[in-house]
PDB file of C-alpha atoms in Angstrom:
ATOM      1  CA  ASN B   1       8.472 -33.130   1.046  1.00 64.00           C
ATOM      2  CA  ARG B   2       7.421 -34.425  -2.233  1.00 85.00           C
ATOM      3  CA  TRP B   3       5.458 -30.853  -2.942  1.00 89.00           C
ATOM      4  CA  ILE B   4       5.708 -27.992  -4.335  1.00 91.00           C
ATOM      5  CA  ALA B   5       3.196 -24.549  -3.696  1.00 93.00           C
ATOM      6  CA  TRP B   6       3.439 -20.963  -4.922  1.00 94.00           C
ATOM      7  CA  ALA B   7       1.246 -18.345  -4.524  1.00 95.00           C
ATOM      8  CA  ASP B   8       0.233 -16.005  -6.837  1.00 95.00           C
ATOM      9  CA  GLU B   9       0.092 -11.806  -5.947  1.00 93.00           C
ATOM     10  CA  ARG B  10      -4.039 -12.114  -5.410  1.00 93.00           C
ATOM     11  CA  GLY B  11      -3.707 -14.571  -2.606  1.00 95.00           C
ATOM     12  CA  HIS B  12      -4.272 -17.802  -5.121  1.00 94.00           C
ATOM     13  CA  VAL B  13      -2.253 -20.313  -3.938  1.00 94.00           C
ATOM     14  CA  SER B  14      -1.887 -24.276  -5.505  1.00 92.00           C
ATOM     15  CA  VAL B  15      -0.249 -26.736  -4.315  1.00 92.00           C
ATOM     16  CA  VAL B  16       1.194 -29.556  -6.758  1.00 90.00           C
ATOM     17  CA  ASP B  17       2.612 -33.288  -6.093  1.00 87.00           C
ATOM     18  CA  ILE B  18       5.566 -33.266  -7.830  1.00 86.00           C
ATOM     19  CA  ASP B  19       5.870 -36.738  -8.359  1.00 84.00           C
ATOM     20  CA  GLN B  20       1.570 -36.088  -9.932  1.00 77.00           C
ATOM     21  CA  ARG B  21       0.244 -38.885  -7.384  1.00 77.00           C
ATOM     22  CA  SER B  22      -2.165 -36.997  -6.238  1.00 76.00           C
ATOM     23  CA  PRO B  23      -4.607 -34.543  -7.951  1.00 79.00           C
ATOM     24  CA  ARG B  24      -3.166 -30.595  -7.772  1.00 84.00           C
ATOM     25  CA  VAL B  25      -5.102 -28.339  -4.592  1.00 89.00           C
ATOM     26  CA  GLU B  26      -5.864 -25.206  -5.271  1.00 91.00           C
ATOM     27  CA  PHE B  27      -7.693 -22.206  -3.295  1.00 93.00           C
ATOM     28  CA  ASP B  28      -8.018 -18.750  -2.590  1.00 94.00           C
ATOM     29  CA  SER B  29      -6.667 -17.341   0.475  1.00 95.00           C
ATOM     30  CA  GLY B  30      -7.614 -14.287   0.900  1.00 95.00           C
ATOM     31  CA  LEU B  31      -5.016 -12.553   1.634  1.00 96.00           C
ATOM     32  CA  ASN B  32      -2.769 -10.524   0.086  1.00 96.00           C
ATOM     33  CA  ASN B  33       0.994 -10.767   0.291  1.00 96.00           C
ATOM     34  CA  VAL B  34       0.941 -14.349   1.090  1.00 97.00           C
ATOM     35  CA  HIS B  35       3.899 -16.260   2.899  1.00 96.00           C
ATOM     36  CA  LEU B  36       3.789 -19.904   2.597  1.00 96.00           C
ATOM     37  CA  ALA B  37       5.560 -22.869   4.738  1.00 96.00           C
ATOM     38  CA  PHE B  38       5.776 -26.694   5.086  1.00 95.00           C
ATOM     39  CA  SER B  39       5.707 -28.863   8.056  1.00 93.00           C
ATOM     40  CA  PRO B  40       8.409 -31.256   8.324  1.00 90.00           C
ATOM     41  CA  GLY B  41       5.979 -33.588   7.284  1.00 87.00           C
ATOM     42  CA  GLY B  42       5.091 -32.364   4.755  1.00 90.00           C
ATOM     43  CA  THR B  43       1.065 -33.126   5.095  1.00 91.00           C
ATOM     44  CA  THR B  44       0.009 -29.526   6.350  1.00 94.00           C
ATOM     45  CA  LEU B  45       0.827 -25.838   4.715  1.00 96.00           C
ATOM     46  CA  ALA B  46       1.074 -22.765   6.436  1.00 97.00           C
ATOM     47  CA  VAL B  47      -1.121 -20.281   5.138  1.00 97.00           C
ATOM     48  CA  ALA B  48      -0.140 -16.929   5.909  1.00 97.00           C
ATOM     49  CA  GLY B  49      -0.261 -13.148   5.617  1.00 97.00           C
ATOM     50  CA  GLU B  50      -2.578 -10.126   5.496  1.00 96.00           C
ATOM     51  CA  GLY B  51      -6.319 -10.885   6.023  1.00 95.00           C
ATOM     52  CA  ASP B  52      -8.049 -12.625   9.087  1.00 93.00           C
ATOM     53  CA  PRO B  53      -7.280 -14.426  10.082  1.00 94.00           C
ATOM     54  CA  PRO B  54      -3.292 -13.772   9.355  1.00 96.00           C
ATOM     55  CA  ILE B  55      -2.186 -17.903   9.192  1.00 97.00           C
ATOM     56  CA  GLN B  56      -4.238 -21.424   7.765  1.00 96.00           C
ATOM     57  CA  LEU B  57      -3.155 -24.603   8.428  1.00 96.00           C
ATOM     58  CA  ARG B  58      -3.751 -26.508   5.490  1.00 95.00           C
ATOM     59  CA  SER B  59      -3.994 -30.134   4.216  1.00 92.00           C
ATOM     60  CA  VAL B  60      -1.804 -30.428   1.280  1.00 90.00           C
ATOM     61  CA  THR B  61      -3.835 -32.838  -0.211  1.00 86.00           C
ATOM     62  CA  THR B  62      -8.052 -31.605   0.364  1.00 86.00           C
ATOM     63  CA  GLY B  63      -6.951 -27.436   0.638  1.00 85.00           C
ATOM     64  CA  GLU B  64      -9.457 -28.363   3.718  1.00 91.00           C
ATOM     65  CA  SER B  65      -8.303 -24.481   6.572  1.00 94.00           C
ATOM     66  CA  ARG B  66      -7.666 -24.616   9.302  1.00 94.00           C
ATOM     67  CA  PRO B  67      -7.473 -20.570  10.662  1.00 95.00           C
ATOM     68  CA  LEU B  68      -4.969 -19.533  13.489  1.00 93.00           C
ATOM     69  CA  ALA B  69      -4.612 -15.929  14.582  1.00 87.00           C
ATOM     70  CA  THR B  70      -7.066 -14.636  14.395  1.00 88.00           C
ATOM     71  CA  GLY B  71      -7.476 -10.422  14.953  1.00 86.00           C
ATOM     72  CA  MET B  72      -3.897 -10.546  14.858  1.00 89.00           C
ATOM     73  CA  SER B  73      -1.593  -8.541  13.074  1.00 91.00           C
ATOM     74  CA  ALA B  74      -0.695  -9.431   9.655  1.00 95.00           C
ATOM     75  CA  VAL B  75       2.237 -12.425   9.567  1.00 96.00           C
ATOM     76  CA  ARG B  76       4.766 -11.317   7.251  1.00 96.00           C
ATOM     77  CA  ALA B  77       7.048 -14.800   7.631  1.00 96.00           C
ATOM     78  CA  VAL B  78       6.640 -18.508   9.028  1.00 97.00           C
ATOM     79  CA  ALA B  79       8.065 -21.780   9.800  1.00 96.00           C
ATOM     80  CA  PHE B  80       7.521 -25.129  11.533  1.00 95.00           C
ATOM     81  CA  VAL B  81       9.525 -26.052  14.464  1.00 94.00           C
ATOM     82  CA  ASP B  82       9.729 -28.125  17.884  1.00 89.00           C
ATOM     83  CA  ALA B  83       9.152 -30.946  15.101  1.00 88.00           C
ATOM     84  CA  GLY B  84       6.050 -29.687  13.979  1.00 89.00           C
ATOM     85  CA  ALA B  85       3.866 -29.092  16.442  1.00 91.00           C
ATOM     86  CA  LYS B  86       4.824 -25.326  16.707  1.00 94.00           C
ATOM     87  CA  LEU B  87       4.550 -21.871  14.012  1.00 96.00           C
ATOM     88  CA  ALA B  88       6.958 -19.231  14.411  1.00 96.00           C
ATOM     89  CA  ALA B  89       4.377 -16.127  12.996  1.00 96.00           C
ATOM     90  CA  ALA B  90       6.732 -13.048  12.614  1.00 96.00           C
ATOM     91  CA  HIS B  91       4.184 -10.560  12.553  1.00 94.00           C
ATOM     92  CA  ALA B  92       3.981  -7.308  11.319  1.00 93.00           C
ATOM     93  CA  ASP B  93       3.750  -5.536  14.858  1.00 91.00           C
ATOM     94  CA  GLY B  94       7.433  -6.898  15.637  1.00 91.00           C
ATOM     95  CA  LYS B  95       5.742  -9.951  17.407  1.00 93.00           C
ATOM     96  CA  LEU B  96       7.504 -13.304  17.230  1.00 95.00           C
ATOM     97  CA  ILE B  97       5.080 -15.707  18.329  1.00 95.00           C
ATOM     98  CA  LEU B  98       4.994 -19.903  18.953  1.00 94.00           C
ATOM     99  CA  TRP B  99       2.029 -21.105  17.954  1.00 95.00           C
ATOM    100  CA  ASN B 100       1.135 -24.427  19.687  1.00 94.00           C
ATOM    101  CA  LEU B 101      -0.952 -25.855  16.764  1.00 93.00           C
ATOM    102  CA  GLU B 102      -2.388 -29.158  18.965  1.00 90.00           C
ATOM    103  CA  GLY B 103      -4.705 -26.056  20.555  1.00 89.00           C
ATOM    104  CA  GLY B 104      -4.108 -22.978  18.479  1.00 91.00           C
ATOM    105  CA  GLN B 105      -2.322 -20.277  21.204  1.00 92.00           C
ATOM    106  CA  PRO B 106       0.143 -18.659  21.854  1.00 93.00           C
ATOM    107  CA  PHE B 107       2.612 -20.908  23.180  1.00 92.00           C
ATOM    108  CA  THR B 108       4.834 -17.920  23.685  1.00 92.00           C
ATOM    109  CA  THR B 109       5.524 -14.233  22.428  1.00 93.00           C
ATOM    110  CA  VAL B 110       8.705 -12.652  21.597  1.00 93.00           C
ATOM    111  CA  ASP B 111       9.440  -8.918  21.276  1.00 88.00           C
ATOM    112  CA  ALA B 112      11.298  -9.061  17.752  1.00 81.00           C
ATOM    113  CA  THR B 113      12.697  -6.345  15.443  1.00 83.00           C
ATOM    114  CA  PRO B 114      10.117  -6.529  12.349  1.00 91.00           C
ATOM    115  CA  LEU B 115      10.900  -9.419  10.909  1.00 95.00           C
ATOM    116  CA  ALA B 116      11.076 -10.479   6.834  1.00 94.00           C
ATOM    117  CA  SER B 117      11.908 -14.023   7.103  1.00 96.00           C
ATOM    118  CA  LEU B 118      12.414 -17.030   9.343  1.00 97.00           C
ATOM    119  CA  ALA B 119      13.524 -21.120   9.016  1.00 96.00           C
ATOM    120  CA  ALA B 120      13.710 -23.528  11.180  1.00 95.00           C
ATOM    121  CA  ASN B 121      16.746 -25.996  10.839  1.00 93.00           C
ATOM    122  CA  SER B 122      15.775 -29.690  10.549  1.00 89.00           C
ATOM    123  CA  ASN B 123      15.097 -30.376  13.883  1.00 85.00           C
ATOM    124  CA  GLY B 124      13.694 -27.387  15.016  1.00 85.00           C
ATOM    125  CA  LYS B 125      15.823 -26.555  17.355  1.00 89.00           C
ATOM    126  CA  TRP B 126      16.899 -23.138  15.958  1.00 94.00           C
ATOM    127  CA  LEU B 127      14.873 -20.295  14.566  1.00 96.00           C
ATOM    128  CA  ALA B 128      16.577 -17.936  12.791  1.00 97.00           C
ATOM    129  CA  GLY B 129      14.997 -14.682  11.637  1.00 96.00           C
ATOM    130  CA  GLY B 130      15.976 -12.046   9.319  1.00 96.00           C
ATOM    131  CA  GLY B 131      15.450  -8.418  10.092  1.00 94.00           C
ATOM    132  CA  LEU B 132      13.241  -5.541   8.336  1.00 93.00           C
ATOM    133  CA  ASN B 133      16.614  -3.240   8.725  1.00 93.00           C
ATOM    134  CA  GLY B 134      19.018  -6.140   8.583  1.00 94.00           C
ATOM    135  CA  GLU B 135      19.742  -7.919  11.643  1.00 95.00           C
ATOM    136  CA  LEU B 136      20.465 -11.407  11.825  1.00 96.00           C
ATOM    137  CA  HIS B 137      18.309 -12.759  14.590  1.00 96.00           C
ATOM    138  CA  LEU B 138      18.832 -16.694  15.990  1.00 96.00           C
ATOM    139  CA  TRP B 139      16.588 -18.017  18.548  1.00 95.00           C
ATOM    140  CA  ASN B 140      16.753 -21.960  20.705  1.00 93.00           C
ATOM    141  CA  THR B 141      13.461 -22.321  20.097  1.00 90.00           C
ATOM    142  CA  ALA B 142      12.933 -24.554  23.701  1.00 88.00           C
ATOM    143  CA  THR B 143      14.083 -21.382  25.513  1.00 90.00           C
ATOM    144  CA  MET B 144      14.128 -18.951  23.123  1.00 90.00           C
ATOM    145  CA  THR B 145      16.914 -17.628  24.223  1.00 88.00           C
ATOM    146  CA  PRO B 146      18.151 -14.878  22.115  1.00 89.00           C
ATOM    147  CA  LYS B 147      21.388 -14.169  19.912  1.00 93.00           C
ATOM    148  CA  HIS B 148      21.519 -10.881  17.231  1.00 90.00           C
ATOM    149  CA  VAL B 149      23.646  -8.971  14.746  1.00 93.00           C
ATOM    150  CA  PRO B 150      22.758  -6.129  14.612  1.00 91.00           C
ATOM    151  CA  ALA B 151      24.089  -4.682  11.428  1.00 90.00           C
ATOM    152  CA  ALA B 152      24.378  -8.263   9.524  1.00 92.00           C
ATOM    153  CA  HIS B 153      22.975  -6.511   6.230  1.00 95.00           C
ATOM    154  CA  GLU B 154      22.705  -2.544   5.113  1.00 93.00           C
ATOM    155  CA  SER B 155      19.386  -3.390   3.865  1.00 95.00           C
ATOM    156  CA  GLU B 156      16.377  -5.376   4.951  1.00 95.00           C
ATOM    157  CA  ILE B 157      17.431  -9.478   5.165  1.00 96.00           C
ATOM    158  CA  LEU B 158      14.665 -11.228   2.860  1.00 96.00           C
ATOM    159  CA  THR B 159      16.093 -14.693   3.083  1.00 96.00           C
ATOM    160  CA  VAL B 160      17.276 -17.071   5.794  1.00 97.00           C
ATOM    161  CA  ALA B 161      18.193 -20.314   5.207  1.00 97.00           C
ATOM    162  CA  PHE B 162      19.712 -23.556   6.805  1.00 96.00           C
ATOM    163  CA  SER B 163      22.613 -25.609   5.733  1.00 96.00           C
ATOM    164  CA  PRO B 164      21.560 -28.977   5.184  1.00 94.00           C
ATOM    165  CA  ASP B 165      23.553 -30.349   7.341  1.00 95.00           C
ATOM    166  CA  ASP B 166      22.758 -27.662   9.890  1.00 94.00           C
ATOM    167  CA  ARG B 167      25.843 -26.023  10.739  1.00 95.00           C
ATOM    168  CA  SER B 168      25.346 -22.504   9.972  1.00 96.00           C
ATOM    169  CA  ILE B 169      22.614 -19.836   7.735  1.00 97.00           C
ATOM    170  CA  ALA B 170      23.088 -17.956   4.864  1.00 97.00           C
ATOM    171  CA  THR B 171      21.217 -14.895   4.496  1.00 97.00           C
ATOM    172  CA  ALA B 172      20.099 -12.813   1.617  1.00 97.00           C
ATOM    173  CA  SER B 173      19.420  -9.054   1.436  1.00 96.00           C
ATOM    174  CA  LYS B 174      18.053  -6.892  -0.492  1.00 94.00           C
ATOM    175  CA  ASP B 175      21.181  -5.648  -1.552  1.00 90.00           C
ATOM    176  CA  GLY B 176      22.193  -8.246  -3.135  1.00 92.00           C
ATOM    177  CA  ARG B 177      24.667  -9.583  -0.948  1.00 94.00           C
ATOM    178  CA  ILE B 178      24.629 -13.189   0.866  1.00 96.00           C
ATOM    179  CA  CYS B 179      26.238 -14.000   4.444  1.00 95.00           C
ATOM    180  CA  ARG B 180      27.512 -17.316   5.437  1.00 96.00           C
ATOM    181  CA  TRP B 181      26.642 -17.321   9.259  1.00 96.00           C
ATOM    182  CA  ARG B 182      28.465 -20.323  12.072  1.00 96.00           C
ATOM    183  CA  VAL B 183      25.609 -21.766  14.412  1.00 95.00           C
ATOM    184  CA  PRO B 184      25.128 -20.736  17.205  1.00 93.00           C
ATOM    185  CA  ASN B 185      28.234 -18.503  17.611  1.00 93.00           C
ATOM    186  CA  LEU B 186      26.880 -16.037  13.924  1.00 95.00           C
ATOM    187  CA  LYS B 187      29.855 -15.609  13.810  1.00 94.00           C
ATOM    188  CA  ARG B 188      30.227 -14.848   9.602  1.00 93.00           C
ATOM    189  CA  GLU B 189      31.815 -16.961   8.120  1.00 88.00           C
ATOM    190  CA  LEU B 190      31.408 -15.702   3.825  1.00 71.00           C
ATOM    191  CA  SER B 191      29.861 -12.709   2.838  1.00 67.00           C
TER     192      SER B 191
END
């Protein structure tokens, strides 16, 4: 991915080409507590948060927007899965929804504890989620079969990230603790 994006506290989003071959794209998302995720090809930016619609799919070159999840609850985290064909969204009401991007409809909905973070591995086969209550979740995106560690951390898991080889997940919690977990059994490797 050759793009970098960030949002300020007012929901204003900036997208920059790190090679500076394209002009900077800026837009007001109209959302609060904004979360961002790039599609695998880097051409689409998912912008999510509190507002309606709570998810916008934006072109990184033009800023052109397509709404998603109109009328749904706020979104706390997003990640592209299934080679970018679907977007996982952790909604504030505790629902994890995989959105089919071609039709804009939910592909599947899973009841999960409220999530604070999401990450997909490089091919989108695995989706990891960090809970507000310290739970770590892992789903196979083809079946949405869950695995979880009830007390992975003592506080909110702010960040989850897959290793470059997709064999482990790193988690970081609000209390400053960082752990590494083996995929798919979620055995703790390092803490």
